[in-house]
Short mmCIF file of N, CA and C in Angstrom, two decimals:
data_model
loop_
_atom_site.label_atom_id
_atom_site.label_comp_id
_atom_site.label_asym_id
_atom_site.label_seq_id
_atom_site.Cartn_x
_atom_site.Cartn_y
_atom_site.Cartn_z
N MET A 1346 89.04 197.53 29.55
CA MET A 1346 90.33 197.54 30.13
C MET A 1346 90.75 196.37 30.57
N SER A 1347 91.97 196.03 30.21
CA SER A 1347 92.75 194.70 30.68
C SER A 1347 93.89 195.01 31.46
N GLY A 1348 94.34 193.99 32.25
CA GLY A 1348 95.62 194.36 32.97
C GLY A 1348 96.08 193.06 33.52
N ALA A 1349 97.14 193.12 34.21
CA ALA A 1349 97.83 192.02 34.74
C ALA A 1349 98.60 192.50 36.04
N VAL A 1350 98.60 191.65 37.00
CA VAL A 1350 99.40 192.05 38.34
C VAL A 1350 100.17 190.90 38.29
N ALA A 1351 101.40 190.95 38.67
CA ALA A 1351 102.43 190.19 38.96
C ALA A 1351 103.19 190.34 40.25
N VAL A 1352 103.46 189.26 40.93
CA VAL A 1352 103.90 189.37 42.32
C VAL A 1352 105.02 188.31 42.22
N ILE A 1353 106.21 188.81 42.64
CA ILE A 1353 107.29 188.09 42.68
C ILE A 1353 107.80 188.06 43.98
N THR A 1354 108.17 186.85 44.54
CA THR A 1354 108.67 186.53 46.03
C THR A 1354 109.92 185.87 45.84
N ASP A 1355 110.76 186.28 46.77
CA ASP A 1355 111.94 185.61 46.75
C ASP A 1355 112.00 184.44 47.82
N ILE A 1356 112.15 183.37 47.31
CA ILE A 1356 111.82 182.12 48.13
C ILE A 1356 113.09 181.32 48.35
N THR A 1357 114.34 182.10 48.12
CA THR A 1357 115.54 181.39 48.32
C THR A 1357 115.69 180.94 49.67
N GLU A 1358 115.38 181.66 50.77
CA GLU A 1358 115.44 181.34 52.14
C GLU A 1358 114.59 179.95 52.33
N LEU A 1359 113.35 180.11 51.98
CA LEU A 1359 112.70 178.92 52.10
C LEU A 1359 113.37 177.67 51.41
N LYS A 1360 113.69 177.85 50.43
CA LYS A 1360 114.33 176.63 49.60
C LYS A 1360 115.61 176.24 50.52
N GLN A 1361 116.25 177.02 51.15
CA GLN A 1361 117.38 176.79 51.91
C GLN A 1361 116.82 176.03 53.29
N VAL A 1362 115.74 176.69 53.68
CA VAL A 1362 115.28 175.88 54.99
C VAL A 1362 114.76 174.30 54.50
N GLU A 1363 114.16 174.18 53.44
CA GLU A 1363 113.68 172.89 52.88
C GLU A 1363 114.95 172.02 52.68
N GLN A 1364 116.01 172.31 52.05
CA GLN A 1364 117.14 171.53 52.04
C GLN A 1364 117.76 171.50 53.38
N GLU A 1365 117.75 172.18 54.34
CA GLU A 1365 118.34 171.65 55.76
C GLU A 1365 117.44 170.88 56.53
N LEU A 1366 116.18 170.88 56.29
CA LEU A 1366 115.24 169.91 56.70
C LEU A 1366 115.28 168.66 56.16
N ARG A 1367 115.73 168.49 54.77
CA ARG A 1367 115.80 167.20 54.20
C ARG A 1367 117.26 166.60 54.77
N GLU A 1368 118.25 167.42 54.98
CA GLU A 1368 119.46 166.91 55.35
C GLU A 1368 119.44 166.53 56.84
N ALA A 1369 118.54 167.20 57.48
CA ALA A 1369 118.35 166.67 58.97
C ALA A 1369 117.75 165.44 59.12
N LYS A 1370 116.92 165.27 58.35
CA LYS A 1370 116.07 163.97 58.22
C LYS A 1370 116.85 163.04 57.83
N ALA A 1371 117.74 163.17 56.83
CA ALA A 1371 118.53 161.95 56.16
C ALA A 1371 119.50 161.69 57.59
N PHE A 1372 119.94 162.71 58.25
CA PHE A 1372 121.06 162.46 59.27
C PHE A 1372 120.28 161.63 60.33
N THR A 1373 119.15 161.91 60.66
CA THR A 1373 118.50 161.31 61.74
C THR A 1373 118.25 159.81 61.40
N GLU A 1374 117.77 159.66 60.39
CA GLU A 1374 117.42 158.17 59.50
C GLU A 1374 118.59 157.65 59.63
N SER A 1375 119.70 157.91 59.27
CA SER A 1375 120.99 157.47 59.39
C SER A 1375 121.43 156.81 60.79
N ILE A 1376 121.16 157.92 61.70
CA ILE A 1376 121.52 157.32 63.11
C ILE A 1376 120.65 156.38 63.44
N LEU A 1377 119.49 156.41 63.30
CA LEU A 1377 118.47 155.37 63.75
C LEU A 1377 118.64 153.89 63.13
N GLN A 1378 119.26 153.98 61.84
CA GLN A 1378 119.64 152.68 61.17
C GLN A 1378 120.75 152.02 61.79
N ASN A 1379 121.71 153.09 62.30
CA ASN A 1379 123.07 152.47 62.66
C ASN A 1379 123.20 152.34 64.37
N VAL A 1380 122.32 152.75 65.17
CA VAL A 1380 122.39 152.45 66.63
C VAL A 1380 121.94 150.97 66.76
N PRO A 1381 122.54 150.38 67.56
CA PRO A 1381 122.19 148.81 67.95
C PRO A 1381 120.86 148.62 68.51
N GLU A 1382 120.33 149.83 69.22
CA GLU A 1382 119.00 149.89 69.82
C GLU A 1382 117.71 149.88 68.99
N VAL A 1383 116.65 149.54 69.44
CA VAL A 1383 115.41 149.49 68.92
C VAL A 1383 114.85 150.78 69.34
N ILE A 1384 114.43 151.60 68.58
CA ILE A 1384 114.07 153.15 69.04
C ILE A 1384 112.47 153.25 68.71
N TYR A 1385 111.63 153.57 69.77
CA TYR A 1385 110.17 153.85 69.48
C TYR A 1385 109.59 154.97 70.20
N SER A 1386 108.60 155.34 69.80
CA SER A 1386 107.77 156.49 70.41
C SER A 1386 106.40 155.97 70.64
N THR A 1387 105.65 156.60 71.48
CA THR A 1387 104.31 156.47 71.60
C THR A 1387 103.69 157.74 71.89
N ASP A 1388 102.44 158.04 71.71
CA ASP A 1388 101.64 159.42 71.90
C ASP A 1388 101.16 159.25 73.42
N GLY A 1389 100.42 160.11 73.93
CA GLY A 1389 100.09 160.20 75.25
C GLY A 1389 99.14 159.23 75.57
N ASP A 1390 98.45 158.51 74.64
CA ASP A 1390 97.55 157.48 74.81
C ASP A 1390 98.20 156.02 74.66
N LEU A 1391 99.62 156.16 74.58
CA LEU A 1391 100.45 154.95 74.58
C LEU A 1391 100.24 154.24 73.22
N ARG A 1392 99.84 154.89 72.02
CA ARG A 1392 99.71 154.33 70.73
C ARG A 1392 101.00 154.73 70.03
N LEU A 1393 101.55 153.71 69.52
CA LEU A 1393 102.75 153.77 68.80
C LEU A 1393 102.86 154.68 67.73
N THR A 1394 103.75 155.59 67.76
CA THR A 1394 103.89 156.69 66.65
C THR A 1394 105.06 156.45 65.88
N TYR A 1395 106.25 155.69 66.41
CA TYR A 1395 107.23 155.43 65.66
C TYR A 1395 108.07 154.34 66.16
N MET A 1396 108.57 153.55 65.28
CA MET A 1396 109.39 152.18 65.37
C MET A 1396 110.47 152.30 64.56
N SER A 1397 111.68 151.86 64.89
CA SER A 1397 112.74 151.95 64.23
C SER A 1397 112.94 150.48 63.43
N PRO A 1398 113.51 150.49 62.45
CA PRO A 1398 113.47 149.08 61.69
C PRO A 1398 114.35 148.15 62.40
N LYS A 1399 115.13 148.44 63.44
CA LYS A 1399 116.13 147.53 64.06
C LYS A 1399 114.91 146.35 64.88
N CYS A 1400 113.64 146.66 64.95
CA CYS A 1400 112.84 145.88 65.81
C CYS A 1400 112.80 144.59 65.24
N GLU A 1401 112.89 144.49 63.81
CA GLU A 1401 112.91 143.15 63.17
C GLU A 1401 114.15 142.30 63.49
N GLN A 1402 115.21 142.78 63.65
CA GLN A 1402 116.41 141.95 64.04
C GLN A 1402 116.49 141.62 65.53
N LEU A 1403 115.77 142.33 66.41
CA LEU A 1403 115.53 142.05 67.97
C LEU A 1403 114.52 141.09 68.03
N TYR A 1404 113.37 141.62 67.62
CA TYR A 1404 112.17 140.72 67.99
C TYR A 1404 111.75 139.80 66.87
N GLY A 1405 112.16 140.00 65.78
CA GLY A 1405 111.66 139.17 64.61
C GLY A 1405 110.42 139.69 64.03
N TYR A 1406 109.90 140.69 64.64
CA TYR A 1406 108.51 141.36 63.88
C TYR A 1406 108.98 142.83 63.18
N THR A 1407 108.03 142.97 61.94
CA THR A 1407 108.47 144.12 61.28
C THR A 1407 107.73 145.32 61.97
N VAL A 1408 108.08 146.34 61.35
CA VAL A 1408 107.69 147.80 61.93
C VAL A 1408 106.19 147.71 61.62
N ASP A 1409 105.66 147.33 60.38
CA ASP A 1409 104.14 147.28 60.18
C ASP A 1409 103.62 146.22 61.07
N GLU A 1410 104.10 145.22 61.61
CA GLU A 1410 103.33 144.48 62.49
C GLU A 1410 103.30 145.05 63.85
N PHE A 1411 104.09 145.83 64.21
CA PHE A 1411 104.00 146.47 65.42
C PHE A 1411 102.90 147.56 65.43
N PHE A 1412 102.79 148.32 64.26
CA PHE A 1412 101.69 149.29 64.08
C PHE A 1412 100.25 148.54 63.95
N HIS A 1413 100.26 147.38 63.36
CA HIS A 1413 98.93 146.77 62.99
C HIS A 1413 98.47 145.76 64.17
N LYS A 1414 99.26 145.50 65.21
CA LYS A 1414 99.10 144.77 66.59
C LYS A 1414 99.54 145.49 67.58
N GLN A 1415 98.64 146.66 68.00
CA GLN A 1415 99.03 147.52 68.95
C GLN A 1415 99.40 147.07 70.36
N ASP A 1416 99.11 145.80 70.69
CA ASP A 1416 99.24 144.93 71.83
C ASP A 1416 100.46 144.13 71.90
N LEU A 1417 101.29 144.27 70.75
CA LEU A 1417 102.23 143.28 70.26
C LEU A 1417 103.38 143.42 71.65
N PHE A 1418 103.86 144.57 71.85
CA PHE A 1418 104.80 144.91 72.83
C PHE A 1418 104.47 143.97 74.31
N THR A 1419 103.39 144.26 74.79
CA THR A 1419 102.75 143.41 75.96
C THR A 1419 102.96 141.92 75.64
N LYS A 1420 102.41 141.30 74.52
CA LYS A 1420 102.64 140.03 74.13
C LYS A 1420 104.19 139.41 74.31
N LEU A 1421 105.01 140.18 73.88
CA LEU A 1421 106.61 140.01 73.72
C LEU A 1421 107.00 139.92 75.18
N ILE A 1422 106.69 140.51 75.99
CA ILE A 1422 107.24 140.36 77.43
C ILE A 1422 106.94 139.06 78.20
N HIS A 1423 108.08 138.45 78.64
CA HIS A 1423 108.23 137.28 79.27
C HIS A 1423 106.89 137.40 80.19
N PRO A 1424 105.99 136.25 80.51
CA PRO A 1424 104.96 136.34 81.48
C PRO A 1424 105.55 136.47 82.80
N ASP A 1425 106.60 136.08 83.19
CA ASP A 1425 107.16 136.40 84.60
C ASP A 1425 107.64 137.72 84.88
N ASP A 1426 107.71 138.55 83.89
CA ASP A 1426 108.25 139.84 83.87
C ASP A 1426 107.21 140.74 83.59
N GLN A 1427 105.92 140.60 83.09
CA GLN A 1427 104.97 141.54 82.53
C GLN A 1427 104.61 142.40 83.75
N GLU A 1428 104.12 141.79 84.88
CA GLU A 1428 103.77 142.81 86.02
C GLU A 1428 104.60 143.87 86.32
N ARG A 1429 105.86 143.44 86.44
CA ARG A 1429 107.04 144.42 86.89
C ARG A 1429 107.31 145.43 85.77
N VAL A 1430 107.19 144.99 84.52
CA VAL A 1430 107.39 145.97 83.42
C VAL A 1430 106.23 146.84 83.26
N ILE A 1431 105.06 146.26 83.40
CA ILE A 1431 103.94 147.23 83.37
C ILE A 1431 103.96 148.39 84.54
N GLU A 1432 104.41 147.91 85.93
CA GLU A 1432 104.47 148.84 86.90
C GLU A 1432 105.42 149.95 86.47
N GLN A 1433 106.61 149.39 85.89
CA GLN A 1433 107.48 150.50 85.37
C GLN A 1433 106.95 151.51 84.44
N LEU A 1434 106.04 150.94 83.63
CA LEU A 1434 105.42 152.01 82.50
C LEU A 1434 104.50 152.80 83.41
N ARG A 1435 104.18 152.51 84.36
CA ARG A 1435 103.04 153.46 85.06
C ARG A 1435 103.90 154.66 85.62
N THR A 1436 105.31 154.47 86.02
CA THR A 1436 106.14 155.68 86.31
C THR A 1436 106.56 156.50 85.26
N VAL A 1437 106.45 155.97 84.08
CA VAL A 1437 106.77 156.55 83.06
C VAL A 1437 105.54 157.39 82.57
N VAL A 1438 104.51 156.94 82.70
CA VAL A 1438 103.24 157.65 82.45
C VAL A 1438 103.04 158.76 83.50
N ASN A 1439 103.56 158.55 84.55
CA ASN A 1439 103.33 159.50 85.72
C ASN A 1439 104.47 160.74 85.56
N GLY A 1440 105.45 160.64 84.42
CA GLY A 1440 106.30 161.73 84.28
C GLY A 1440 107.72 161.25 84.87
N GLU A 1441 108.07 160.15 85.15
CA GLU A 1441 109.29 159.80 85.48
C GLU A 1441 110.18 158.98 84.49
N MET A 1442 111.32 159.21 84.23
CA MET A 1442 112.21 158.40 83.49
C MET A 1442 112.25 156.84 84.14
N ALA A 1443 112.25 155.85 83.39
CA ALA A 1443 112.39 154.74 83.78
C ALA A 1443 113.27 153.74 82.98
N PHE A 1444 114.17 152.83 83.76
CA PHE A 1444 114.84 151.67 83.16
C PHE A 1444 114.34 150.38 83.51
N ALA A 1445 114.46 149.43 82.52
CA ALA A 1445 113.96 148.12 83.08
C ALA A 1445 114.79 147.14 82.42
N GLU A 1446 115.00 146.05 83.02
CA GLU A 1446 115.72 144.84 82.41
C GLU A 1446 114.45 143.64 82.53
N TYR A 1447 114.39 143.04 81.37
CA TYR A 1447 113.29 141.99 81.48
C TYR A 1447 113.57 141.25 80.19
N ARG A 1448 112.75 140.19 80.16
CA ARG A 1448 112.74 139.13 79.04
C ARG A 1448 111.75 139.30 78.19
N VAL A 1449 112.15 139.08 76.80
CA VAL A 1449 111.10 139.11 75.73
C VAL A 1449 111.18 137.68 75.16
N ILE A 1450 109.94 137.37 74.38
CA ILE A 1450 109.82 135.92 73.55
C ILE A 1450 109.90 136.56 72.03
N THR A 1451 110.81 136.31 71.37
CA THR A 1451 110.82 136.69 69.97
C THR A 1451 109.81 135.88 69.04
N LYS A 1452 109.71 136.29 67.85
CA LYS A 1452 108.83 135.65 66.86
C LYS A 1452 109.00 134.24 66.64
N ASP A 1453 110.56 133.96 66.70
CA ASP A 1453 110.81 132.61 66.65
C ASP A 1453 110.77 131.74 67.89
N GLY A 1454 110.40 132.37 68.82
CA GLY A 1454 110.34 131.64 70.20
C GLY A 1454 111.48 131.59 71.17
N ARG A 1455 112.42 132.55 70.56
CA ARG A 1455 113.75 132.69 71.52
C ARG A 1455 113.46 133.44 72.55
N THR A 1456 114.04 133.28 73.96
CA THR A 1456 113.83 134.18 74.83
C THR A 1456 115.20 135.05 75.04
N LEU A 1457 115.01 136.41 75.02
CA LEU A 1457 116.08 137.21 74.97
C LEU A 1457 115.99 138.21 76.25
N TRP A 1458 117.07 138.73 77.00
CA TRP A 1458 117.01 139.71 77.93
C TRP A 1458 117.34 140.97 77.01
N VAL A 1459 116.39 142.09 77.57
CA VAL A 1459 116.67 143.25 77.04
C VAL A 1459 116.57 144.29 77.99
N ARG A 1460 117.13 145.50 77.85
CA ARG A 1460 117.27 146.76 78.90
C ARG A 1460 116.50 147.69 77.89
N GLU A 1461 115.52 148.54 78.58
CA GLU A 1461 114.78 149.47 78.06
C GLU A 1461 114.89 150.89 79.02
N SER A 1462 115.18 151.90 78.21
CA SER A 1462 114.91 153.18 78.99
C SER A 1462 113.79 154.01 78.42
N ALA A 1463 113.07 154.47 79.11
CA ALA A 1463 112.17 155.33 78.57
C ALA A 1463 111.90 156.74 79.22
N ILE A 1464 111.77 157.66 78.32
CA ILE A 1464 111.79 159.00 78.87
C ILE A 1464 110.33 159.80 78.37
N PRO A 1465 109.44 160.34 79.36
CA PRO A 1465 108.26 160.81 79.15
C PRO A 1465 108.42 162.36 78.80
N THR A 1466 107.61 162.91 77.83
CA THR A 1466 107.59 164.24 77.52
C THR A 1466 106.10 164.67 77.84
N LEU A 1467 106.19 165.77 78.92
CA LEU A 1467 104.98 166.07 79.32
C LEU A 1467 104.46 167.50 78.75
N ASP A 1468 103.39 167.77 78.93
CA ASP A 1468 102.91 169.09 78.18
C ASP A 1468 102.65 170.01 79.37
N GLU A 1469 102.36 171.48 79.08
CA GLU A 1469 102.58 172.45 80.06
C GLU A 1469 101.43 172.18 81.19
N ARG A 1470 100.68 171.30 81.07
CA ARG A 1470 99.69 170.93 82.35
C ARG A 1470 100.25 169.75 83.09
N GLY A 1471 101.39 169.07 82.54
CA GLY A 1471 101.96 167.91 83.32
C GLY A 1471 101.32 166.64 82.65
N HIS A 1472 100.55 166.47 81.73
CA HIS A 1472 99.94 165.46 81.28
C HIS A 1472 101.01 164.99 80.01
N LEU A 1473 100.87 163.46 80.00
CA LEU A 1473 101.80 162.78 79.04
C LEU A 1473 101.47 163.18 77.68
N LYS A 1474 102.42 163.60 76.97
CA LYS A 1474 102.32 164.14 75.56
C LYS A 1474 102.90 162.80 74.73
N ARG A 1475 104.20 162.25 75.17
CA ARG A 1475 104.64 161.12 74.55
C ARG A 1475 105.68 160.26 75.14
N ILE A 1476 106.06 159.30 74.90
CA ILE A 1476 107.25 158.46 75.47
C ILE A 1476 107.97 158.27 74.46
N ASP A 1477 109.41 158.48 74.83
CA ASP A 1477 110.65 158.09 73.64
C ASP A 1477 111.18 156.98 74.58
N ALA A 1478 111.53 155.81 73.76
CA ALA A 1478 112.34 154.70 74.32
C ALA A 1478 113.30 154.13 73.59
N SER A 1479 114.18 153.51 74.03
CA SER A 1479 115.14 152.61 73.31
C SER A 1479 115.38 151.25 74.20
N VAL A 1480 115.47 150.12 73.40
CA VAL A 1480 115.44 148.90 73.82
C VAL A 1480 116.71 147.99 73.16
N TYR A 1481 117.62 147.63 73.91
CA TYR A 1481 118.47 146.72 73.61
C TYR A 1481 118.95 145.25 74.16
N ASP A 1482 119.42 144.48 73.22
CA ASP A 1482 119.65 143.14 73.87
C ASP A 1482 120.75 143.10 74.58
N ILE A 1483 120.49 142.36 75.98
CA ILE A 1483 121.63 142.33 76.72
C ILE A 1483 121.60 140.88 77.22
N THR A 1484 121.51 140.02 76.49
CA THR A 1484 121.43 138.68 76.75
C THR A 1484 122.88 138.02 76.94
N GLU A 1485 123.82 138.50 76.29
CA GLU A 1485 125.12 137.99 76.52
C GLU A 1485 125.53 138.40 77.78
N LEU A 1486 125.47 139.69 78.27
CA LEU A 1486 125.66 140.03 79.45
C LEU A 1486 125.09 139.23 80.60
N LYS A 1487 123.70 138.85 80.50
CA LYS A 1487 123.14 138.16 81.51
C LYS A 1487 123.61 136.80 81.47
N GLN A 1488 123.98 136.20 80.33
CA GLN A 1488 124.49 134.83 80.35
C GLN A 1488 126.03 134.98 81.12
N ALA A 1489 126.71 135.87 80.82
CA ALA A 1489 128.07 136.21 81.46
C ALA A 1489 127.81 136.47 82.98
N GLU A 1490 126.76 137.13 83.56
CA GLU A 1490 126.66 137.21 84.93
C GLU A 1490 126.31 136.01 85.47
N LYS A 1491 125.34 135.18 84.68
CA LYS A 1491 125.02 133.88 85.40
C LYS A 1491 126.31 132.99 85.33
N ALA A 1492 127.10 132.91 84.55
CA ALA A 1492 128.45 132.06 84.44
C ALA A 1492 129.21 132.30 85.50
N LEU A 1493 129.36 133.72 85.95
CA LEU A 1493 130.24 134.12 86.83
C LEU A 1493 129.63 133.85 88.24
N ALA A 1494 128.42 133.98 88.36
CA ALA A 1494 127.82 133.70 89.55
C ALA A 1494 127.87 132.02 89.92
N GLU A 1495 127.68 131.52 88.92
CA GLU A 1495 127.76 129.91 89.21
C GLU A 1495 129.36 129.57 89.49
N GLU A 1496 130.26 130.12 88.98
CA GLU A 1496 131.55 129.88 89.12
C GLU A 1496 131.99 130.38 90.47
N ARG A 1497 131.41 131.56 91.00
CA ARG A 1497 131.82 132.15 92.39
C ARG A 1497 131.10 131.05 93.36
N ASN A 1498 130.04 130.45 93.01
CA ASN A 1498 129.29 129.61 94.02
C ASN A 1498 130.18 128.37 94.17
N LEU A 1499 130.62 127.95 93.01
CA LEU A 1499 131.48 126.63 92.81
C LEU A 1499 132.73 126.88 93.77
N LEU A 1500 133.45 127.93 93.51
CA LEU A 1500 134.51 128.24 94.22
C LEU A 1500 134.23 128.29 95.87
N ARG A 1501 133.30 128.90 96.06
CA ARG A 1501 132.80 128.98 97.60
C ARG A 1501 132.67 127.73 98.09
N THR A 1502 131.99 127.01 97.55
CA THR A 1502 131.60 125.69 98.00
C THR A 1502 132.97 124.76 98.17
N LEU A 1503 133.85 124.90 97.17
CA LEU A 1503 135.15 124.14 97.34
C LEU A 1503 135.86 124.63 98.47
N ILE A 1504 135.80 125.96 98.71
CA ILE A 1504 136.66 126.71 99.86
C ILE A 1504 136.06 126.36 101.26
N ASP A 1505 134.76 126.48 101.21
CA ASP A 1505 133.94 125.97 102.39
C ASP A 1505 134.18 124.55 102.74
N ASN A 1506 134.41 123.64 101.83
CA ASN A 1506 134.46 122.16 102.10
C ASN A 1506 135.82 121.74 102.28
N MET A 1507 136.95 122.52 102.04
CA MET A 1507 138.34 121.88 101.91
C MET A 1507 138.76 121.63 103.57
N PRO A 1508 139.35 120.60 103.58
CA PRO A 1508 139.84 120.21 104.90
C PRO A 1508 141.10 121.31 105.47
N ASP A 1509 141.79 122.01 104.48
CA ASP A 1509 142.59 123.04 104.84
C ASP A 1509 142.18 124.46 105.11
N VAL A 1510 142.86 125.22 105.91
CA VAL A 1510 142.59 126.52 105.98
C VAL A 1510 143.13 127.39 104.89
N VAL A 1511 142.05 128.18 104.55
CA VAL A 1511 142.35 129.14 103.33
C VAL A 1511 142.08 130.43 103.66
N TYR A 1512 142.96 131.31 103.36
CA TYR A 1512 142.87 132.84 103.55
C TYR A 1512 143.46 133.75 102.64
N VAL A 1513 143.03 134.92 102.49
CA VAL A 1513 143.56 135.65 101.52
C VAL A 1513 144.24 137.07 102.23
N LYS A 1514 145.34 137.28 102.07
CA LYS A 1514 145.97 138.60 102.62
C LYS A 1514 146.37 139.41 101.29
N ASP A 1515 146.31 140.70 101.57
CA ASP A 1515 146.69 141.65 100.64
C ASP A 1515 148.40 141.86 100.80
N LEU A 1516 148.92 142.62 99.91
CA LEU A 1516 150.31 142.91 100.01
C LEU A 1516 150.71 143.83 101.16
N THR A 1517 149.94 144.71 101.71
CA THR A 1517 150.11 145.78 102.66
C THR A 1517 150.20 145.35 103.97
#
């Protein structure tokens, strides 16, 4: 005796879910390509799990270089800022969101100011599961702040050393 068994399964819903996942992935990749920040993630052991392609514009290093040189992040931080930034990282590892402004040295030797925000994700036992962070260039802002401070200092010096009395009065 011979026979056959046929099983037919409707996979329409599965195909629809797969299409929605492809669209969500394309949307996420588009956002990551268009935001000015470098976005990265680490696992609970602080191993890099994701690095956005914007890293090359900011740091001069490719995504592959970040993955093959696990200590590259630390080496990028300006020596005068390393201790403070590492202390901030400890707060993130302990479950607190952190913000830091510090200098980095790019692949071509330039020094840039960056602002980083890092958000930890903890597991149900309170252990670090991952860190998601963004870094962006604030060099122009820091240069403007410095120029403004220098201008204020110059103005203060001029006013303090004038032989005439100078005062400011509001209109009320």
